[in-house]
Amino acid sequence: AKAIAAKAQSSFIDPQLKAHADYWESELAATGWFAGPEFTAADIMMSFPVEAAAQRAFKRAERPNLDAFLTAIHARPAYQRALEQGGPYSYA
């Protein structure tokens, strides 16, 4: 079972995560947000998949636009309040 999972990871999942991260990186290049020049609900929706991918699919230092996006999300007061109330979360 581990060999099958490893093959699926290397042949499908990892390339898909890279393709998505490439697309996200290019989309954020224009304004730093996903749906225009200002923070929107789209950015809230994208924050979790981007954070999850940052944990397993790419190094933030290699993706400056994704890194800046996550830094901006983490700096928002509502994000800080959510962490205070719910505590940190894990992607396991």
PDB file of N, CA and C in Angstrom:
ATOM      1  N   ALA A   1       0.821  -1.194   0.000  1.00  0.00           N
ATOM      2  CA  ALA A   1       0.000   0.000   0.000  1.00  0.00           C
ATOM      3  C   ALA A   1       0.867   1.261   0.000  1.00  0.00           C
ATOM      4  N   LYS A   2       1.985   1.215   0.749  1.00  0.00           N
ATOM      5  CA  LYS A   2       2.859   2.386   0.795  1.00  0.00           C
ATOM      6  C   LYS A   2       3.477   2.663  -0.570  1.00  0.00           C
ATOM      7  N   ALA A   3       3.806   1.616  -1.306  1.00  0.00           N
ATOM      8  CA  ALA A   3       4.395   1.798  -2.641  1.00  0.00           C
ATOM      9  C   ALA A   3       3.386   2.423  -3.592  1.00  0.00           C
ATOM     10  N   ILE A   4       2.134   2.012  -3.491  1.00  0.00           N
ATOM     11  CA  ILE A   4       1.083   2.578  -4.342  1.00  0.00           C
ATOM     12  C   ILE A   4       0.882   4.054  -4.001  1.00  0.00           C
ATOM     13  N   ALA A   5       0.829   4.353  -2.711  1.00  0.00           N
ATOM     14  CA  ALA A   5       0.655   5.748  -2.283  1.00  0.00           C
ATOM     15  C   ALA A   5       1.837   6.602  -2.719  1.00  0.00           C
ATOM     16  N   ALA A   6       3.040   6.072  -2.603  1.00  0.00           N
ATOM     17  CA  ALA A   6       4.231   6.825  -3.013  1.00  0.00           C
ATOM     18  C   ALA A   6       4.219   7.085  -4.511  1.00  0.00           C
ATOM     19  N   LYS A   7       3.789   6.096  -5.286  1.00  0.00           N
ATOM     20  CA  LYS A   7       3.713   6.269  -6.743  1.00  0.00           C
ATOM     21  C   LYS A   7       2.668   7.324  -7.099  1.00  0.00           C
ATOM     22  N   ALA A   8       1.512   7.288  -6.451  1.00  0.00           N
ATOM     23  CA  ALA A   8       0.475   8.298  -6.699  1.00  0.00           C
ATOM     24  C   ALA A   8       0.978   9.683  -6.313  1.00  0.00           C
ATOM     25  N   GLN A   9       1.686   9.749  -5.198  1.00  0.00           N
ATOM     26  CA  GLN A   9       2.235  11.030  -4.743  1.00  0.00           C
ATOM     27  C   GLN A   9       3.210  11.597  -5.768  1.00  0.00           C
ATOM     28  N   SER A  10       4.144  10.776  -6.216  1.00  0.00           N
ATOM     29  CA  SER A  10       5.192  11.277  -7.111  1.00  0.00           C
ATOM     30  C   SER A  10       4.722  11.484  -8.543  1.00  0.00           C
ATOM     31  N   SER A  11       3.781  10.669  -8.995  1.00  0.00           N
ATOM     32  CA  SER A  11       3.379  10.772 -10.404  1.00  0.00           C
ATOM     33  C   SER A  11       2.173  11.674 -10.642  1.00  0.00           C
ATOM     34  N   PHE A  12       1.370  11.919  -9.627  1.00  0.00           N
ATOM     35  CA  PHE A  12       0.177  12.743  -9.836  1.00  0.00           C
ATOM     36  C   PHE A  12       0.078  13.915  -8.858  1.00  0.00           C
ATOM     37  N   ILE A  13       0.120  13.628  -7.573  1.00  0.00           N
ATOM     38  CA  ILE A  13      -0.147  14.667  -6.574  1.00  0.00           C
ATOM     39  C   ILE A  13       0.914  15.761  -6.601  1.00  0.00           C
ATOM     40  N   ASP A  14       2.193  15.380  -6.532  1.00  0.00           N
ATOM     41  CA  ASP A  14       3.256  16.390  -6.527  1.00  0.00           C
ATOM     42  C   ASP A  14       3.242  17.262  -7.779  1.00  0.00           C
ATOM     43  N   PRO A  15       3.113  16.681  -8.989  1.00  0.00           N
ATOM     44  CA  PRO A  15       3.043  17.547 -10.175  1.00  0.00           C
ATOM     45  C   PRO A  15       1.821  18.474 -10.167  1.00  0.00           C
ATOM     46  N   GLN A  16       0.700  18.005  -9.651  1.00  0.00           N
ATOM     47  CA  GLN A  16      -0.492  18.853  -9.576  1.00  0.00           C
ATOM     48  C   GLN A  16      -0.285  20.003  -8.589  1.00  0.00           C
ATOM     49  N   LEU A  17       0.308  19.707  -7.443  1.00  0.00           N
ATOM     50  CA  LEU A  17       0.583  20.767  -6.470  1.00  0.00           C
ATOM     51  C   LEU A  17       1.533  21.805  -7.051  1.00  0.00           C
ATOM     52  N   LYS A  18       2.544  21.358  -7.783  1.00  0.00           N
ATOM     53  CA  LYS A  18       3.476  22.296  -8.407  1.00  0.00           C
ATOM     54  C   LYS A  18       2.761  23.155  -9.441  1.00  0.00           C
ATOM     55  N   ALA A  19       1.917  22.536 -10.256  1.00  0.00           N
ATOM     56  CA  ALA A  19       1.178  23.293 -11.275  1.00  0.00           C
ATOM     57  C   ALA A  19       0.279  24.342 -10.625  1.00  0.00           C
ATOM     58  N   HIS A  20      -0.397  23.972  -9.550  1.00  0.00           N
ATOM     59  CA  HIS A  20      -1.255  24.930  -8.855  1.00  0.00           C
ATOM     60  C   HIS A  20      -0.429  26.055  -8.242  1.00  0.00           C
ATOM     61  N   ALA A  21       0.680  25.709  -7.601  1.00  0.00           N
ATOM     62  CA  ALA A  21       1.530  26.739  -6.996  1.00  0.00           C
ATOM     63  C   ALA A  21       2.089  27.676  -8.064  1.00  0.00           C
ATOM     64  N   ASP A  22       2.448  27.133  -9.220  1.00  0.00           N
ATOM     65  CA  ASP A  22       2.922  27.979 -10.329  1.00  0.00           C
ATOM     66  C   ASP A  22       1.832  28.967 -10.747  1.00  0.00           C
ATOM     67  N   TYR A  23       0.608  28.461 -10.878  1.00  0.00           N
ATOM     68  CA  TYR A  23      -0.512  29.309 -11.286  1.00  0.00           C
ATOM     69  C   TYR A  23      -0.798  30.379 -10.229  1.00  0.00           C
ATOM     70  N   TRP A  24      -0.860  29.971  -8.966  1.00  0.00           N
ATOM     71  CA  TRP A  24      -1.118  30.930  -7.890  1.00  0.00           C
ATOM     72  C   TRP A  24      -0.049  32.006  -7.855  1.00  0.00           C
ATOM     73  N   GLU A  25       1.207  31.589  -7.994  1.00  0.00           N
ATOM     74  CA  GLU A  25       2.322  32.543  -7.974  1.00  0.00           C
ATOM     75  C   GLU A  25       2.152  33.578  -9.079  1.00  0.00           C
ATOM     76  N   SER A  26       1.783  33.123 -10.272  1.00  0.00           N
ATOM     77  CA  SER A  26       1.622  34.060 -11.392  1.00  0.00           C
ATOM     78  C   SER A  26       0.406  34.960 -11.202  1.00  0.00           C
ATOM     79  N   GLU A  27      -0.673  34.440 -10.651  1.00  0.00           N
ATOM     80  CA  GLU A  27      -1.871  35.251 -10.417  1.00  0.00           C
ATOM     81  C   GLU A  27      -1.615  36.346  -9.386  1.00  0.00           C
ATOM     82  N   LEU A  28      -0.858  36.036  -8.367  1.00  0.00           N
ATOM     83  CA  LEU A  28      -0.577  37.011  -7.312  1.00  0.00           C
ATOM     84  C   LEU A  28       0.419  38.077  -7.754  1.00  0.00           C
ATOM     85  N   ALA A  29       1.116  37.843  -8.841  1.00  0.00           N
ATOM     86  CA  ALA A  29       2.142  38.788  -9.301  1.00  0.00           C
ATOM     87  C   ALA A  29       1.559  40.164  -9.622  1.00  0.00           C
ATOM     88  N   ALA A  30       0.346  40.209 -10.115  1.00  0.00           N
ATOM     89  CA  ALA A  30      -0.241  41.486 -10.549  1.00  0.00           C
ATOM     90  C   ALA A  30      -0.600  42.399  -9.382  1.00  0.00           C
ATOM     91  N   THR A  31      -1.327  41.873  -8.391  1.00  0.00           N
ATOM     92  CA  THR A  31      -1.842  42.746  -7.327  1.00  0.00           C
ATOM     93  C   THR A  31      -1.536  42.253  -5.918  1.00  0.00           C
ATOM     94  N   GLY A  32      -1.104  41.015  -5.781  1.00  0.00           N
ATOM     95  CA  GLY A  32      -0.875  40.450  -4.456  1.00  0.00           C
ATOM     96  C   GLY A  32      -2.096  39.770  -3.870  1.00  0.00           C
ATOM     97  N   TRP A  33      -3.237  39.923  -4.550  1.00  0.00           N
ATOM     98  CA  TRP A  33      -4.482  39.282  -4.123  1.00  0.00           C
ATOM     99  C   TRP A  33      -5.035  38.468  -5.292  1.00  0.00           C
ATOM    100  N   PHE A  34      -5.948  37.561  -4.994  1.00  0.00           N
ATOM    101  CA  PHE A  34      -6.435  36.655  -6.033  1.00  0.00           C
ATOM    102  C   PHE A  34      -7.519  37.244  -6.929  1.00  0.00           C
ATOM    103  N   ALA A  35      -8.301  38.198  -6.449  1.00  0.00           N
ATOM    104  CA  ALA A  35      -9.447  38.664  -7.240  1.00  0.00           C
ATOM    105  C   ALA A  35      -9.428  40.166  -7.471  1.00  0.00           C
ATOM    106  N   GLY A  36      -8.270  40.726  -7.628  1.00  0.00           N
ATOM    107  CA  GLY A  36      -8.197  42.153  -7.894  1.00  0.00           C
ATOM    108  C   GLY A  36      -7.231  42.862  -6.976  1.00  0.00           C
ATOM    109  N   PRO A  37      -7.307  44.178  -6.962  1.00  0.00           N
ATOM    110  CA  PRO A  37      -6.311  44.962  -6.230  1.00  0.00           C
ATOM    111  C   PRO A  37      -6.530  45.045  -4.720  1.00  0.00           C
ATOM    112  N   GLU A  38      -7.649  44.525  -4.237  1.00  0.00           N
ATOM    113  CA  GLU A  38      -7.950  44.601  -2.806  1.00  0.00           C
ATOM    114  C   GLU A  38      -8.256  43.221  -2.254  1.00  0.00           C
ATOM    115  N   PHE A  39      -8.114  43.074  -0.956  1.00  0.00           N
ATOM    116  CA  PHE A  39      -8.454  41.851  -0.239  1.00  0.00           C
ATOM    117  C   PHE A  39      -9.940  41.558  -0.418  1.00  0.00           C
ATOM    118  N   THR A  40     -10.275  40.306  -0.765  1.00  0.00           N
ATOM    119  CA  THR A  40     -11.672  39.901  -0.941  1.00  0.00           C
ATOM    120  C   THR A  40     -11.898  38.531  -0.303  1.00  0.00           C
ATOM    121  N   ALA A  41     -13.139  38.072  -0.355  1.00  0.00           N
ATOM    122  CA  ALA A  41     -13.467  36.739   0.142  1.00  0.00           C
ATOM    123  C   ALA A  41     -12.686  35.658  -0.598  1.00  0.00           C
ATOM    124  N   ALA A  42     -12.332  35.905  -1.848  1.00  0.00           N
ATOM    125  CA  ALA A  42     -11.535  34.933  -2.604  1.00  0.00           C
ATOM    126  C   ALA A  42     -10.201  34.670  -1.908  1.00  0.00           C
ATOM    127  N   ASP A  43      -9.635  35.695  -1.318  1.00  0.00           N
ATOM    128  CA  ASP A  43      -8.361  35.531  -0.621  1.00  0.00           C
ATOM    129  C   ASP A  43      -8.528  34.701   0.648  1.00  0.00           C
ATOM    130  N   ILE A  44      -9.647  34.881   1.328  1.00  0.00           N
ATOM    131  CA  ILE A  44      -9.937  34.057   2.502  1.00  0.00           C
ATOM    132  C   ILE A  44     -10.062  32.602   2.069  1.00  0.00           C
ATOM    133  N   MET A  45     -10.808  32.378   0.992  1.00  0.00           N
ATOM    134  CA  MET A  45     -11.009  31.011   0.506  1.00  0.00           C
ATOM    135  C   MET A  45      -9.699  30.367   0.058  1.00  0.00           C
ATOM    136  N   MET A  46      -8.820  31.142  -0.541  1.00  0.00           N
ATOM    137  CA  MET A  46      -7.557  30.599  -1.039  1.00  0.00           C
ATOM    138  C   MET A  46      -6.500  30.460   0.049  1.00  0.00           C
ATOM    139  N   SER A  47      -6.697  31.111   1.180  1.00  0.00           N
ATOM    140  CA  SER A  47      -5.650  31.091   2.202  1.00  0.00           C
ATOM    141  C   SER A  47      -5.359  29.678   2.703  1.00  0.00           C
ATOM    142  N   PHE A  48      -6.384  28.866   2.919  1.00  0.00           N
ATOM    143  CA  PHE A  48      -6.119  27.526   3.443  1.00  0.00           C
ATOM    144  C   PHE A  48      -5.407  26.635   2.430  1.00  0.00           C
ATOM    145  N   PRO A  49      -5.865  26.535   1.168  1.00  0.00           N
ATOM    146  CA  PRO A  49      -5.106  25.690   0.240  1.00  0.00           C
ATOM    147  C   PRO A  49      -3.675  26.174   0.027  1.00  0.00           C
ATOM    148  N   VAL A  50      -3.474  27.482   0.031  1.00  0.00           N
ATOM    149  CA  VAL A  50      -2.109  27.995  -0.134  1.00  0.00           C
ATOM    150  C   VAL A  50      -1.270  27.636   1.093  1.00  0.00           C
ATOM    151  N   GLU A  51      -1.842  27.789   2.287  1.00  0.00           N
ATOM    152  CA  GLU A  51      -1.098  27.421   3.494  1.00  0.00           C
ATOM    153  C   GLU A  51      -0.788  25.931   3.521  1.00  0.00           C
ATOM    154  N   ALA A  52      -1.762  25.106   3.161  1.00  0.00           N
ATOM    155  CA  ALA A  52      -1.533  23.660   3.140  1.00  0.00           C
ATOM    156  C   ALA A  52      -0.450  23.300   2.132  1.00  0.00           C
ATOM    157  N   ALA A  53      -0.501  23.895   0.959  1.00  0.00           N
ATOM    158  CA  ALA A  53       0.514  23.620  -0.059  1.00  0.00           C
ATOM    159  C   ALA A  53       1.888  24.100   0.395  1.00  0.00           C
ATOM    160  N   ALA A  54       1.932  25.205   1.113  1.00  0.00           N
ATOM    161  CA  ALA A  54       3.218  25.721   1.604  1.00  0.00           C
ATOM    162  C   ALA A  54       3.854  24.749   2.595  1.00  0.00           C
ATOM    163  N   GLN A  55       3.044  23.949   3.248  1.00  0.00           N
ATOM    164  CA  GLN A  55       3.573  22.975   4.197  1.00  0.00           C
ATOM    165  C   GLN A  55       4.175  21.754   3.510  1.00  0.00           C
ATOM    166  N   ARG A  56       3.721  21.447   2.284  1.00  0.00           N
ATOM    167  CA  ARG A  56       4.185  20.209   1.673  1.00  0.00           C
ATOM    168  C   ARG A  56       4.617  20.312   0.225  1.00  0.00           C
ATOM    169  N   ALA A  57       4.305  21.396  -0.468  1.00  0.00           N
ATOM    170  CA  ALA A  57       4.542  21.407  -1.913  1.00  0.00           C
ATOM    171  C   ALA A  57       5.577  22.411  -2.383  1.00  0.00           C
ATOM    172  N   PHE A  58       5.862  23.428  -1.608  1.00  0.00           N
ATOM    173  CA  PHE A  58       6.838  24.418  -2.058  1.00  0.00           C
ATOM    174  C   PHE A  58       7.474  25.115  -0.865  1.00  0.00           C
ATOM    175  N   LYS A  59       8.624  25.677  -1.107  1.00  0.00           N
ATOM    176  CA  LYS A  59       9.303  26.483  -0.092  1.00  0.00           C
ATOM    177  C   LYS A  59       8.901  27.931  -0.302  1.00  0.00           C
ATOM    178  N   ARG A  60       8.466  28.580   0.762  1.00  0.00           N
ATOM    179  CA  ARG A  60       7.998  29.964   0.640  1.00  0.00           C
ATOM    180  C   ARG A  60       9.073  30.879   0.078  1.00  0.00           C
ATOM    181  N   ALA A  61      10.318  30.634   0.414  1.00  0.00           N
ATOM    182  CA  ALA A  61      11.407  31.486  -0.079  1.00  0.00           C
ATOM    183  C   ALA A  61      11.542  31.419  -1.599  1.00  0.00           C
ATOM    184  N   GLU A  62      11.077  30.329  -2.194  1.00  0.00           N
ATOM    185  CA  GLU A  62      11.158  30.159  -3.648  1.00  0.00           C
ATOM    186  C   GLU A  62       9.928  30.708  -4.374  1.00  0.00           C
ATOM    187  N   ARG A  63       8.936  31.126  -3.641  1.00  0.00           N
ATOM    188  CA  ARG A  63       7.685  31.644  -4.207  1.00  0.00           C
ATOM    189  C   ARG A  63       7.392  32.993  -3.555  1.00  0.00           C
ATOM    190  N   PRO A  64       8.025  34.063  -4.008  1.00  0.00           N
ATOM    191  CA  PRO A  64       7.893  35.352  -3.310  1.00  0.00           C
ATOM    192  C   PRO A  64       6.471  35.894  -3.265  1.00  0.00           C
ATOM    193  N   ASN A  65       5.673  35.672  -4.297  1.00  0.00           N
ATOM    194  CA  ASN A  65       4.299  36.191  -4.283  1.00  0.00           C
ATOM    195  C   ASN A  65       3.422  35.405  -3.319  1.00  0.00           C
ATOM    196  N   LEU A  66       3.602  34.094  -3.275  1.00  0.00           N
ATOM    197  CA  LEU A  66       2.853  33.288  -2.316  1.00  0.00           C
ATOM    198  C   LEU A  66       3.302  33.597  -0.891  1.00  0.00           C
ATOM    199  N   ASP A  67       4.584  33.803  -0.704  1.00  0.00           N
ATOM    200  CA  ASP A  67       5.095  34.167   0.615  1.00  0.00           C
ATOM    201  C   ASP A  67       4.502  35.502   1.070  1.00  0.00           C
ATOM    202  N   ALA A  68       4.486  36.485   0.193  1.00  0.00           N
ATOM    203  CA  ALA A  68       3.918  37.797   0.537  1.00  0.00           C
ATOM    204  C   ALA A  68       2.425  37.682   0.833  1.00  0.00           C
ATOM    205  N   PHE A  69       1.719  36.858   0.069  1.00  0.00           N
ATOM    206  CA  PHE A  69       0.289  36.638   0.300  1.00  0.00           C
ATOM    207  C   PHE A  69       0.062  36.062   1.696  1.00  0.00           C
ATOM    208  N   LEU A  70       0.793  35.003   2.036  1.00  0.00           N
ATOM    209  CA  LEU A  70       0.617  34.392   3.353  1.00  0.00           C
ATOM    210  C   LEU A  70       1.020  35.346   4.475  1.00  0.00           C
ATOM    211  N   THR A  71       2.061  36.109   4.275  1.00  0.00           N
ATOM    212  CA  THR A  71       2.472  37.095   5.277  1.00  0.00           C
ATOM    213  C   THR A  71       1.362  38.122   5.494  1.00  0.00           C
ATOM    214  N   ALA A  72       0.745  38.582   4.409  1.00  0.00           N
ATOM    215  CA  ALA A  72      -0.347  39.561   4.510  1.00  0.00           C
ATOM    216  C   ALA A  72      -1.570  38.954   5.197  1.00  0.00           C
ATOM    217  N   ILE A  73      -1.898  37.714   4.857  1.00  0.00           N
ATOM    218  CA  ILE A  73      -3.035  37.035   5.495  1.00  0.00           C
ATOM    219  C   ILE A  73      -2.773  36.892   6.995  1.00  0.00           C
ATOM    220  N   HIS A  74      -1.585  36.434   7.353  1.00  0.00           N
ATOM    221  CA  HIS A  74      -1.253  36.212   8.765  1.00  0.00           C
ATOM    222  C   HIS A  74      -1.233  37.507   9.569  1.00  0.00           C
ATOM    223  N   ALA A  75      -1.006  38.623   8.918  1.00  0.00           N
ATOM    224  CA  ALA A  75      -0.963  39.917   9.609  1.00  0.00           C
ATOM    225  C   ALA A  75      -2.347  40.515   9.843  1.00  0.00           C
ATOM    226  N   ARG A  76      -3.362  39.972   9.198  1.00  0.00           N
ATOM    227  CA  ARG A  76      -4.703  40.548   9.331  1.00  0.00           C
ATOM    228  C   ARG A  76      -5.242  40.327  10.747  1.00  0.00           C
ATOM    229  N   PRO A  77      -5.880  41.343  11.324  1.00  0.00           N
ATOM    230  CA  PRO A  77      -6.408  41.216  12.686  1.00  0.00           C
ATOM    231  C   PRO A  77      -7.382  40.046  12.849  1.00  0.00           C
ATOM    232  N   ALA A  78      -8.225  39.799  11.881  1.00  0.00           N
ATOM    233  CA  ALA A  78      -9.181  38.693  11.997  1.00  0.00           C
ATOM    234  C   ALA A  78      -8.462  37.345  12.043  1.00  0.00           C
ATOM    235  N   TYR A  79      -7.398  37.205  11.291  1.00  0.00           N
ATOM    236  CA  TYR A  79      -6.611  35.969  11.324  1.00  0.00           C
ATOM    237  C   TYR A  79      -5.998  35.791  12.711  1.00  0.00           C
ATOM    238  N   GLN A  80      -5.462  36.875  13.254  1.00  0.00           N
ATOM    239  CA  GLN A  80      -4.863  36.823  14.585  1.00  0.00           C
ATOM    240  C   GLN A  80      -5.905  36.447  15.642  1.00  0.00           C
ATOM    241  N   ARG A  81      -7.098  37.015  15.541  1.00  0.00           N
ATOM    242  CA  ARG A  81      -8.177  36.683  16.495  1.00  0.00           C
ATOM    243  C   ARG A  81      -8.575  35.219  16.372  1.00  0.00           C
ATOM    244  N   ALA A  82      -8.652  34.716  15.153  1.00  0.00           N
ATOM    245  CA  ALA A  82      -9.015  33.311  14.949  1.00  0.00           C
ATOM    246  C   ALA A  82      -7.990  32.388  15.601  1.00  0.00           C
ATOM    247  N   LEU A  83      -6.719  32.706  15.464  1.00  0.00           N
ATOM    248  CA  LEU A  83      -5.684  31.890  16.110  1.00  0.00           C
ATOM    249  C   LEU A  83      -5.772  31.978  17.626  1.00  0.00           C
ATOM    250  N   GLU A  84      -6.083  33.157  18.143  1.00  0.00           N
ATOM    251  CA  GLU A  84      -6.222  33.317  19.593  1.00  0.00           C
ATOM    252  C   GLU A  84      -7.373  32.468  20.119  1.00  0.00           C
ATOM    253  N   GLN A  85      -8.479  32.436  19.393  1.00  0.00           N
ATOM    254  CA  GLN A  85      -9.655  31.695  19.841  1.00  0.00           C
ATOM    255  C   GLN A  85      -9.532  30.200  19.587  1.00  0.00           C
ATOM    256  N   GLY A  86      -9.020  29.825  18.422  1.00  0.00           N
ATOM    257  CA  GLY A  86      -8.988  28.412  18.056  1.00  0.00           C
ATOM    258  C   GLY A  86      -7.647  27.732  18.206  1.00  0.00           C
ATOM    259  N   GLY A  87      -6.601  28.515  18.370  1.00  0.00           N
ATOM    260  CA  GLY A  87      -5.267  27.944  18.465  1.00  0.00           C
ATOM    261  C   GLY A  87      -4.712  27.611  17.090  1.00  0.00           C
ATOM    262  N   PRO A  88      -3.427  27.286  17.043  1.00  0.00           N
ATOM    263  CA  PRO A  88      -2.821  26.945  15.754  1.00  0.00           C
ATOM    264  C   PRO A  88      -3.414  25.649  15.216  1.00  0.00           C
ATOM    265  N   TYR A  89      -3.336  25.474  13.926  1.00  0.00           N
ATOM    266  CA  TYR A  89      -3.874  24.266  13.328  1.00  0.00           C
ATOM    267  C   TYR A  89      -2.789  23.531  12.571  1.00  0.00           C
ATOM    268  N   SER A  90      -3.082  22.283  12.301  1.00  0.00           N
ATOM    269  CA  SER A  90      -2.117  21.406  11.644  1.00  0.00           C
ATOM    270  C   SER A  90      -2.719  20.894  10.344  1.00  0.00           C
ATOM    271  N   TYR A  91      -1.863  20.575   9.408  1.00  0.00           N
ATOM    272  CA  TYR A  91      -2.328  20.120   8.090  1.00  0.00           C
ATOM    273  C   TYR A  91      -2.245  18.611   7.949  1.00  0.00           C
ATOM    274  N   ALA A  92      -2.029  17.908   9.044  1.00  0.00           N
ATOM    275  CA  ALA A  92      -1.869  16.452   8.990  1.00  0.00           C
ATOM    276  C   ALA A  92      -3.174  15.770   8.670  1.00  0.00           C
TER     277      ALA A  92
END
